Amino acid sequence: MNIEERRFSILDSTNTWAKKNALQLPHDRITLVIADGQTAGRGRFNNSWISPSGLNVYASYCFFLPVHSNISNMAQIMALSAVKALEEVGVRSSLKWPNDILISKKKVGGILCETTALDNEILMIAGIGINVNMPLEMLKEIGQPATSLLIEKGIPFDIQKLIDCLSKQFSNFLTQYLLEGFPPIYSLYREHLIHSPGEKILFRHRDRIWEGLFSSLQQDGSLNLQLASGEIKNFHAGEIINVIN
Ligand code: BTN
């Protein structure tokens, strides 16, 4: 799919801009909304996303899909695209289920996928933030262990080059996903997952916290958690709060 870039020096949030401007977005290509900085960057679970200007990637890939399309793995596809794009610029990263991007067990990037229903189509807004040249003092303001490419590698990175790699990877994985679903991408995604069977995890789904052992990643990208009772519980969404060593 062709990608058209819309670049802004500052926005409240690239995802919010896309939602507000849904009616003016083209239907025959992906619109990539990029901002140098965000004043109200949003993360998952109503968290804010710290978005200082000129230091990081803040991007939303926006495109229309038929109403009943299977979009349940979109954030995982985006996360895998980010891992592959980082690989292209010489950085190894891994994935925390379902779509956190980690380096040295610290978060370097996150994804917020949102949809807006319009007549007989849905607008998918796949937003991604990657900490690229963020210095340590700013990373410390984030309420969880976080890192940037600068901190991990000790050198600044070209933000636009990383966006170009990401766009190429995402366009390829998205095309494959829309044609064949998640199964052909499953192995590659699993290869980059940090979790291994038997790992003890604390898991949040909606308002409930579960403790159990990571059992397996299913072919559809969902997670199987083994509870203390032995019961296996399957989750399509949620968050791994903690890995207990
Ligand atoms: C997370 O909590 O892990 C998701 C973070 C997503 C941040 C990106 S930055 C670009 C896009 N615009 C936003 O407001 N959020 C996403």
Coordinates of C-alpha atoms and ligand atoms in Angstrom, one line a residue:
M1 CA 0.0 0.0 0.0
N2 CA 1.2 3.5 -0.8
I3 CA 2.0 5.8 2.1
E4 CA 1.6 9.6 2.0
E5 CA 3.3 11.5 4.8
R6 CA 1.6 14.4 6.6
R7 CA 4.2 16.1 8.8
F8 CA 3.6 18.6 11.6
S9 CA 6.1 20.4 13.9
I10 CA 3.7 20.1 16.9
L11 CA 0.3 18.4 17.5
D12 CA -1.6 17.4 20.6
S13 CA -1.4 13.8 19.5
T14 CA -1.0 12.2 16.0
N15 CA -3.7 9.7 16.9
T16 CA -6.1 12.5 18.0
W17 CA -5.4 14.5 14.9
A18 CA -6.2 11.5 12.7
K19 CA -9.5 11.0 14.6
K20 CA -10.5 14.6 14.2
N21 CA -9.6 14.7 10.5
A22 CA -11.0 11.3 9.6
L23 CA -13.3 12.7 6.9
Q24 CA -10.5 14.4 5.0
L25 CA -8.2 11.3 4.8
P26 CA -7.8 9.5 1.5
H27 CA -9.2 6.0 1.2
D28 CA -6.8 4.6 -1.4
R29 CA -3.6 4.8 0.6
I30 CA -2.1 4.9 4.1
T31 CA -1.7 8.4 5.6
L32 CA 1.3 8.7 7.9
V33 CA 0.8 11.5 10.4
I34 CA 4.1 12.5 11.9
A35 CA 4.8 15.2 14.5
D36 CA 8.2 16.4 15.8
G37 CA 6.6 16.8 19.2
Q38 CA 3.2 16.2 20.9
T39 CA 1.6 18.3 23.7
A40 CA -0.9 15.5 24.7
G41 CA 0.6 12.3 23.6
R42 CA -1.5 9.3 24.6
G43 CA -0.5 5.8 25.7
R44 CA -2.5 2.6 26.4
F45 CA -4.8 2.5 29.4
N46 CA -5.2 6.3 29.5
N47 CA -1.6 6.9 30.3
S48 CA 0.2 9.9 28.8
W49 CA 3.1 9.5 26.4
I50 CA 6.0 11.9 27.1
S51 CA 6.7 13.5 23.7
P52 CA 9.4 16.2 23.7
S53 CA 10.1 17.9 20.3
G54 CA 12.7 16.7 17.9
L55 CA 13.9 13.7 19.9
N56 CA 11.7 10.7 19.1
V57 CA 9.3 9.1 16.6
Y58 CA 5.6 10.0 17.0
A59 CA 3.7 8.6 14.1
S60 CA 0.2 7.3 13.3
Y61 CA -0.5 5.1 10.2
C62 CA -4.1 5.7 9.2
F63 CA -6.0 3.7 6.6
F64 CA -9.6 2.5 5.9
L65 CA -10.7 -1.1 6.0
P66 CA -14.1 -2.9 5.4
V67 CA -16.2 -3.0 8.6
H68 CA -15.8 -6.7 9.4
S69 CA -12.0 -6.9 8.8
N70 CA -10.0 -8.9 11.3
I71 CA -7.9 -6.2 13.0
S72 CA -7.1 -8.0 16.2
N73 CA -3.4 -8.3 15.5
M74 CA -2.8 -4.8 14.2
A75 CA -0.8 -3.6 17.2
Q76 CA 1.3 -6.8 17.1
I77 CA 2.0 -6.3 13.4
M78 CA 3.1 -2.8 14.1
A79 CA 5.3 -3.9 17.0
L80 CA 7.0 -6.5 14.8
S81 CA 7.5 -3.9 12.1
A82 CA 9.2 -1.7 14.7
V83 CA 11.5 -4.6 15.8
K84 CA 12.5 -5.2 12.1
A85 CA 13.0 -1.5 11.4
L86 CA 15.2 -1.2 14.5
E87 CA 17.2 -4.2 13.3
E88 CA 17.8 -2.3 10.0
V89 CA 19.3 0.6 11.8
G90 CA 21.5 -1.8 13.8
V91 CA 19.5 -2.1 17.1
R92 CA 18.3 -5.4 18.5
S93 CA 15.0 -5.2 20.4
S94 CA 12.4 -7.6 21.7
L95 CA 8.7 -7.7 22.4
K96 CA 6.7 -7.9 25.6
W97 CA 3.2 -9.3 24.8
P98 CA 1.3 -7.9 23.1
N99 CA 3.0 -4.8 21.7
D100 CA 5.6 -3.2 23.9
I101 CA 9.1 -2.8 22.3
L102 CA 11.9 -3.4 24.7
I103 CA 15.7 -3.1 24.8
S104 CA 17.6 -4.4 27.9
K105 CA 14.1 -5.2 29.4
K106 CA 13.2 -1.5 29.3
K107 CA 10.5 0.0 27.2
V108 CA 11.8 1.9 24.1
G109 CA 8.5 2.0 22.1
G110 CA 4.8 1.5 22.4
I111 CA 1.7 1.2 20.2
L112 CA -1.7 2.6 20.5
C113 CA -4.2 1.3 17.9
E114 CA -7.6 3.0 17.7
T115 CA -10.5 2.8 15.3
T116 CA -13.3 5.1 14.2
A117 CA -16.4 3.8 12.5
L118 CA -17.5 5.6 9.3
D119 CA -20.5 4.4 7.2
N120 CA -19.4 1.0 6.0
E121 CA -15.7 1.3 6.7
I122 CA -13.5 1.6 9.7
L123 CA -10.6 4.0 10.0
M124 CA -7.6 2.2 11.6
I125 CA -5.2 4.5 13.4
A126 CA -2.1 2.7 14.4
G127 CA 0.0 5.0 16.5
I128 CA 3.6 4.3 17.5
G129 CA 6.1 6.1 19.7
I130 CA 9.8 5.2 19.8
N131 CA 12.3 6.8 22.1
V132 CA 15.2 7.7 19.8
N133 CA 17.4 10.5 21.1
M134 CA 15.8 11.0 24.5
P135 CA 18.4 11.7 27.2
L136 CA 18.5 10.0 30.6
E137 CA 17.0 12.9 32.6
M138 CA 13.9 12.9 30.4
L139 CA 13.6 9.1 30.5
K140 CA 13.5 9.3 34.3
E141 CA 10.3 11.2 34.1
I142 CA 8.5 8.2 32.6
G143 CA 6.7 6.2 35.3
Q144 CA 8.2 2.8 34.3
P145 CA 11.7 1.5 33.2
A146 CA 12.3 3.2 29.9
T147 CA 15.2 3.7 27.5
S148 CA 16.1 5.2 24.2
L149 CA 18.3 4.3 21.3
L150 CA 20.7 7.0 22.3
I151 CA 21.1 5.6 25.8
E152 CA 21.5 2.0 24.6
K153 CA 24.0 2.7 21.8
G154 CA 25.6 5.9 23.0
I155 CA 25.1 7.6 19.6
P156 CA 22.3 9.7 18.2
F157 CA 20.1 8.2 15.5
D158 CA 18.5 9.6 12.4
I159 CA 14.7 9.8 13.2
Q160 CA 13.5 10.1 9.6
K161 CA 15.6 7.1 8.5
L162 CA 14.0 5.0 11.2
I163 CA 10.5 6.2 10.1
D164 CA 11.4 5.2 6.5
C165 CA 12.4 1.7 7.6
L166 CA 9.3 1.4 9.8
S167 CA 7.0 2.4 6.9
K168 CA 8.6 -0.1 4.6
Q169 CA 8.3 -2.9 7.2
F170 CA 4.7 -2.0 8.2
S171 CA 3.5 -1.8 4.6
N172 CA 4.9 -5.3 3.9
F173 CA 3.6 -6.9 7.1
L174 CA 0.2 -5.2 6.7
T175 CA -0.2 -6.4 3.2
Q176 CA 0.6 -10.0 4.2
Y177 CA -1.7 -9.8 7.3
L178 CA -4.7 -8.5 5.3
L179 CA -4.3 -11.2 2.7
E180 CA -3.3 -14.2 4.9
G181 CA -4.0 -13.3 8.5
F182 CA -1.7 -13.7 11.4
P183 CA -0.5 -17.4 11.1
P184 CA 2.3 -16.7 8.5
I185 CA 3.6 -13.9 10.8
Y186 CA 3.2 -15.8 14.0
S187 CA 6.7 -17.5 14.1
L188 CA 8.6 -14.3 13.4
Y189 CA 6.6 -12.5 16.1
R190 CA 7.1 -15.3 18.6
E191 CA 10.9 -15.3 17.9
H192 CA 11.1 -11.8 19.3
L193 CA 8.9 -12.3 22.3
I194 CA 10.8 -12.1 25.6
H195 CA 8.6 -14.6 27.4
S196 CA 9.3 -18.3 27.7
P197 CA 7.0 -21.0 28.9
G198 CA 6.9 -21.3 32.7
E199 CA 7.8 -17.7 33.3
K200 CA 5.8 -16.3 36.3
I201 CA 3.8 -13.2 35.3
L202 CA 1.4 -10.7 36.8
F203 CA -1.3 -9.9 34.3
R204 CA -4.0 -7.3 34.1
H205 CA -7.1 -7.7 32.0
R206 CA -9.7 -5.0 32.3
D207 CA -10.0 -4.4 36.1
R208 CA -8.7 -7.8 37.2
I209 CA -5.2 -8.9 38.1
W210 CA -4.1 -12.5 37.4
E211 CA -1.0 -14.3 38.5
G212 CA 0.1 -17.3 36.6
L213 CA 2.7 -18.9 34.3
F214 CA 3.2 -17.9 30.7
S215 CA 2.0 -21.0 29.0
S216 CA 2.1 -20.3 25.2
L217 CA 1.5 -17.9 22.4
Q218 CA -1.4 -19.1 20.3
Q219 CA -1.4 -19.1 16.5
D220 CA -3.9 -16.2 16.6
G221 CA -1.4 -14.1 18.7
S222 CA -3.4 -14.5 21.9
L223 CA -1.7 -15.5 25.2
N224 CA -2.3 -18.6 27.3
L225 CA -1.8 -18.2 31.0
Q226 CA -1.7 -21.1 33.4
L227 CA -3.3 -20.3 36.7
A228 CA -2.3 -21.8 40.1
S229 CA -5.3 -24.2 39.8
G230 CA -3.8 -25.6 36.6
E231 CA -6.6 -24.0 34.5
I232 CA -5.3 -22.4 31.2
K233 CA -6.9 -19.0 30.6
N234 CA -6.7 -17.4 27.1
F235 CA -6.3 -13.7 26.7
H236 CA -6.6 -11.6 23.5
A237 CA -5.9 -8.3 25.2
G238 CA -4.4 -7.1 28.5
E239 CA -1.1 -6.1 29.9
I240 CA 1.8 -8.0 31.5
I241 CA 2.4 -5.8 34.5
N242 CA 5.4 -7.7 35.8
V243 CA 7.6 -10.7 35.2
I244 CA 8.3 -12.3 38.6
N245 CA 11.7 -13.8 38.8
Ligands
BTN1 C1 1.8 2.7 25.0 O1 1.3 3.1 26.0 O2 2.7 1.9 25.0 C2 1.4 3.3 23.6 C3 2.2 4.6 23.3 C4 1.8 5.2 22.0 C5 2.4 6.5 21.7 C6 2.2 7.0 20.3 S1 3.1 8.4 19.9 C7 2.2 8.6 18.4 C8 0.8 8.2 18.7 N1 0.1 9.4 19.2 C9 -0.3 9.3 20.5 O3 -0.8 10.2 21.1 N2 0.1 8.1 20.9 C10 0.8 7.3 19.9

